PDB file of C-alpha atoms in Angstrom:
ATOM      1  CA  MET V 127    -134.108 -83.832 -28.575  1.00 62.00           C
ATOM      2  CA  ALA V 128    -134.604 -87.478 -29.455  1.00 76.00           C
ATOM      3  CA  SER V 129    -136.814 -88.630 -32.296  1.00 88.00           C
ATOM      4  CA  PHE V 130    -140.247 -90.114 -31.618  1.00 91.00           C
ATOM      5  CA  LYS V 131    -141.303 -93.697 -32.317  1.00 96.00           C
ATOM      6  CA  VAL V 132    -144.541 -93.818 -34.299  1.00 96.00           C
ATOM      7  CA  ASN V 133    -145.554 -97.154 -35.808  1.00 98.00           C
ATOM      8  CA  LEU V 134    -147.604 -96.884 -39.007  1.00 97.00           C
ATOM      9  CA  LYS V 135    -150.404 -99.387 -39.604  1.00 97.00           C
ATOM     10  CA  MET V 136    -152.394 -99.295 -42.838  1.00 96.00           C
ATOM     11  CA  ASP V 137    -154.918-101.450 -44.669  1.00 94.00           C
ATOM     12  CA  GLN V 138    -154.127-102.772 -48.141  1.00 92.00           C
ATOM     13  CA  GLY V 139    -156.394-101.022 -50.640  1.00 91.00           C
ATOM     14  CA  GLY V 140    -157.405 -98.324 -48.165  1.00 92.00           C
ATOM     15  CA  SER V 141    -156.381 -94.680 -47.980  1.00 96.00           C
ATOM     16  CA  PHE V 142    -153.859 -93.972 -45.220  1.00 97.00           C
ATOM     17  CA  THR V 143    -153.237 -90.697 -43.415  1.00 98.00           C
ATOM     18  CA  LYS V 144    -151.231 -90.240 -40.231  1.00 98.00           C
ATOM     19  CA  THR V 145    -150.825 -86.812 -38.659  1.00 98.00           C
ATOM     20  CA  VAL V 146    -148.550 -86.081 -35.732  1.00 96.00           C
ATOM     21  CA  THR V 147    -147.749 -82.776 -34.070  1.00 96.00           C
ATOM     22  CA  TRP V 148    -144.159 -82.107 -33.099  1.00 92.00           C
ATOM     23  CA  LYS V 149    -144.216 -80.268 -29.749  1.00 91.00           C
ATOM     24  CA  PRO V 150    -140.758 -79.835 -28.270  1.00 87.00           C
ATOM     25  CA  ALA V 151    -141.200 -78.454 -24.735  1.00 86.00           C
ATOM     26  CA  GLY V 152    -144.980 -78.686 -25.198  1.00 89.00           C
ATOM     27  CA  VAL V 153    -145.152 -76.003 -27.917  1.00 92.00           C
ATOM     28  CA  PRO V 154    -145.664 -76.862 -31.625  1.00 93.00           C
ATOM     29  CA  ALA V 155    -142.426 -76.515 -33.593  1.00 92.00           C
ATOM     30  CA  ASP V 156    -142.509 -74.064 -36.488  1.00 95.00           C
ATOM     31  CA  LEU V 157    -141.882 -76.096 -39.647  1.00 96.00           C
ATOM     32  CA  THR V 158    -142.365 -73.160 -42.021  1.00 97.00           C
ATOM     33  CA  GLY V 159    -139.917 -73.416 -44.909  1.00 97.00           C
ATOM     34  CA  CYS V 160    -138.858 -76.958 -44.002  1.00 98.00           C
ATOM     35  CA  THR V 161    -138.817 -79.991 -46.258  1.00 98.00           C
ATOM     36  CA  ALA V 162    -138.928 -83.641 -45.236  1.00 98.00           C
ATOM     37  CA  ILE V 163    -138.425 -87.153 -46.543  1.00 98.00           C
ATOM     38  CA  ALA V 164    -139.182 -90.611 -45.154  1.00 98.00           C
ATOM     39  CA  GLN V 165    -138.181 -93.922 -46.696  1.00 98.00           C
ATOM     40  CA  VAL V 166    -139.632 -97.356 -45.988  1.00 97.00           C
ATOM     41  CA  ARG V 167    -137.255-100.331 -46.237  1.00 96.00           C
ATOM     42  CA  SER V 168    -137.717-104.000 -45.354  1.00 95.00           C
ATOM     43  CA  GLN V 169    -135.082-103.610 -42.653  1.00 96.00           C
ATOM     44  CA  ILE V 170    -132.702-100.862 -41.540  1.00 96.00           C
ATOM     45  CA  ASN V 171    -129.746-101.961 -43.677  1.00 96.00           C
ATOM     46  CA  ALA V 172    -131.751-102.895 -46.811  1.00 97.00           C
ATOM     47  CA  ALA V 173    -130.580-101.237 -50.020  1.00 97.00           C
ATOM     48  CA  ILE V 174    -134.006-101.213 -51.683  1.00 95.00           C
ATOM     49  CA  VAL V 175    -136.468 -98.425 -50.829  1.00 96.00           C
ATOM     50  CA  LEU V 176    -140.006 -99.841 -50.732  1.00 94.00           C
ATOM     51  CA  HIS V 177    -141.810 -96.512 -50.507  1.00 95.00           C
ATOM     52  CA  THR V 178    -140.934 -92.835 -50.196  1.00 97.00           C
ATOM     53  CA  PHE V 179    -142.913 -90.106 -48.481  1.00 98.00           C
ATOM     54  CA  SER V 180    -141.657 -86.567 -49.196  1.00 98.00           C
ATOM     55  CA  THR V 181    -142.715 -82.959 -49.319  1.00 98.00           C
ATOM     56  CA  ALA V 182    -141.456 -82.920 -52.936  1.00 98.00           C
ATOM     57  CA  LEU V 183    -143.834 -85.763 -53.871  1.00 98.00           C
ATOM     58  CA  GLY V 184    -146.729 -84.195 -51.939  1.00 97.00           C
ATOM     59  CA  ASN V 185    -147.421 -87.281 -49.835  1.00 98.00           C
ATOM     60  CA  LEU V 186    -145.712 -85.761 -46.794  1.00 98.00           C
ATOM     61  CA  VAL V 187    -147.212 -82.439 -45.714  1.00 98.00           C
ATOM     62  CA  LEU V 188    -145.724 -80.121 -43.103  1.00 98.00           C
ATOM     63  CA  GLY V 189    -148.115 -77.808 -41.248  1.00 97.00           C
ATOM     64  CA  GLY V 190    -145.870 -74.783 -40.787  1.00 96.00           C
ATOM     65  CA  ALA V 191    -146.363 -73.028 -37.438  1.00 96.00           C
ATOM     66  CA  ALA V 192    -148.844 -75.709 -36.322  1.00 97.00           C
ATOM     67  CA  GLY V 193    -145.942 -78.192 -36.155  1.00 95.00           C
ATOM     68  CA  THR V 194    -147.873 -80.966 -37.883  1.00 97.00           C
ATOM     69  CA  VAL V 195    -146.406 -83.703 -40.054  1.00 97.00           C
ATOM     70  CA  GLN V 196    -148.841 -85.637 -42.246  1.00 98.00           C
ATOM     71  CA  LEU V 197    -147.990 -88.862 -44.086  1.00 98.00           C
ATOM     72  CA  ILE V 198    -150.359 -89.844 -46.903  1.00 98.00           C
ATOM     73  CA  MET V 199    -150.613 -93.035 -48.926  1.00 96.00           C
ATOM     74  CA  GLU V 200    -153.493 -93.258 -51.377  1.00 94.00           C
ATOM     75  CA  ASP V 201    -155.571 -96.407 -51.743  1.00 92.00           C
ATOM     76  CA  GLU V 202    -154.050 -97.120 -55.150  1.00 92.00           C
ATOM     77  CA  ALA V 203    -150.580 -97.219 -53.563  1.00 91.00           C
ATOM     78  CA  THR V 204    -151.538 -99.424 -50.612  1.00 92.00           C
ATOM     79  CA  ALA V 205    -153.379-101.793 -52.966  1.00 89.00           C
ATOM     80  CA  VAL V 206    -150.240-102.601 -54.947  1.00 87.00           C
ATOM     81  CA  ALA V 207    -147.636-102.322 -52.184  1.00 85.00           C
ATOM     82  CA  PRO V 208    -145.428-105.392 -52.726  1.00 76.00           C
ATOM     83  CA  TRP V 209    -144.432-105.524 -49.062  1.00 80.00           C
ATOM     84  CA  GLY V 210    -146.250-106.312 -45.859  1.00 86.00           C
ATOM     85  CA  SER V 211    -143.979-104.699 -43.318  1.00 92.00           C
ATOM     86  CA  GLY V 212    -140.870-102.615 -42.957  1.00 96.00           C
ATOM     87  CA  VAL V 213    -139.166 -99.834 -41.066  1.00 98.00           C
ATOM     88  CA  TYR V 214    -138.926 -96.096 -41.717  1.00 98.00           C
ATOM     89  CA  ASP V 215    -137.616 -92.845 -40.415  1.00 98.00           C
ATOM     90  CA  LEU V 216    -138.424 -89.249 -41.295  1.00 98.00           C
ATOM     91  CA  ILE V 217    -135.815 -86.518 -41.700  1.00 98.00           C
ATOM     92  CA  VAL V 218    -136.785 -82.820 -41.580  1.00 97.00           C
ATOM     93  CA  SER V 219    -134.500 -80.289 -43.293  1.00 98.00           C
ATOM     94  CA  PHE V 220    -134.693 -76.761 -41.885  1.00 96.00           C
ATOM     95  CA  PRO V 221    -134.121 -73.586 -43.912  1.00 97.00           C
ATOM     96  CA  ASP V 222    -130.762 -73.015 -42.151  1.00 97.00           C
ATOM     97  CA  GLY V 223    -129.494 -76.369 -43.479  1.00 97.00           C
ATOM     98  CA  THR V 224    -129.797 -78.379 -40.271  1.00 96.00           C
ATOM     99  CA  LYS V 225    -131.493 -81.769 -40.382  1.00 97.00           C
ATOM    100  CA  ARG V 226    -133.314 -83.713 -37.669  1.00 95.00           C
ATOM    101  CA  ARG V 227    -134.658 -87.205 -37.540  1.00 96.00           C
ATOM    102  CA  LEU V 228    -138.138 -86.561 -36.231  1.00 95.00           C
ATOM    103  CA  LEU V 229    -139.922 -89.915 -36.481  1.00 96.00           C
ATOM    104  CA  TYR V 230    -139.040 -93.587 -36.800  1.00 97.00           C
ATOM    105  CA  GLY V 231    -140.786 -96.902 -36.430  1.00 98.00           C
ATOM    106  CA  THR V 232    -142.334 -99.853 -38.187  1.00 98.00           C
ATOM    107  CA  VAL V 233    -144.739 -99.880 -41.123  1.00 97.00           C
ATOM    108  CA  SER V 234    -147.239-102.654 -41.643  1.00 95.00           C
ATOM    109  CA  ILE V 235    -149.915-103.254 -44.246  1.00 94.00           C
ATOM    110  CA  SER V 236    -152.763-105.535 -43.293  1.00 92.00           C
ATOM    111  CA  PRO V 237    -153.591-107.643 -46.396  1.00 89.00           C
ATOM    112  CA  SER V 238    -156.998-107.211 -47.966  1.00 85.00           C
ATOM    113  CA  VAL V 239    -159.286-110.173 -48.532  1.00 84.00           C
ATOM    114  CA  THR V 240    -161.875-108.362 -50.684  1.00 79.00           C
ATOM    115  CA  ARG V 241    -160.873-107.626 -54.289  1.00 71.00           C
ATOM    116  CA  GLY V 242    -162.371-105.164 -56.746  1.00 67.00           C
ATOM    117  CA  GLY V 243    -164.214-103.100 -54.141  1.00 60.00           C
TER     118      GLY V 243
END
């Protein structure tokens, strides 16, 4: 099964949460026991990682049998993000050792005008 394109749009200085449900064949996939990581880079071949979402860091949460994947970026992180846009993909590692690229797309942060709010 091919990965899904999901573009992420967030506001600088605002909390960001994006939840998607992985439903191969219309049924939520069981992500129990899985881990996942997603990296944001300025472009696909860039060496520098701008931001990391991962189950190990707690800012990427898998919903077990519900098949949900939640990406979280707190307001403190979006406020100081030194980049305005980039690309990402998300890799899920299953307990049996297999890995799947589940999501990919662009990431953009809309700059904030108001300061100190």
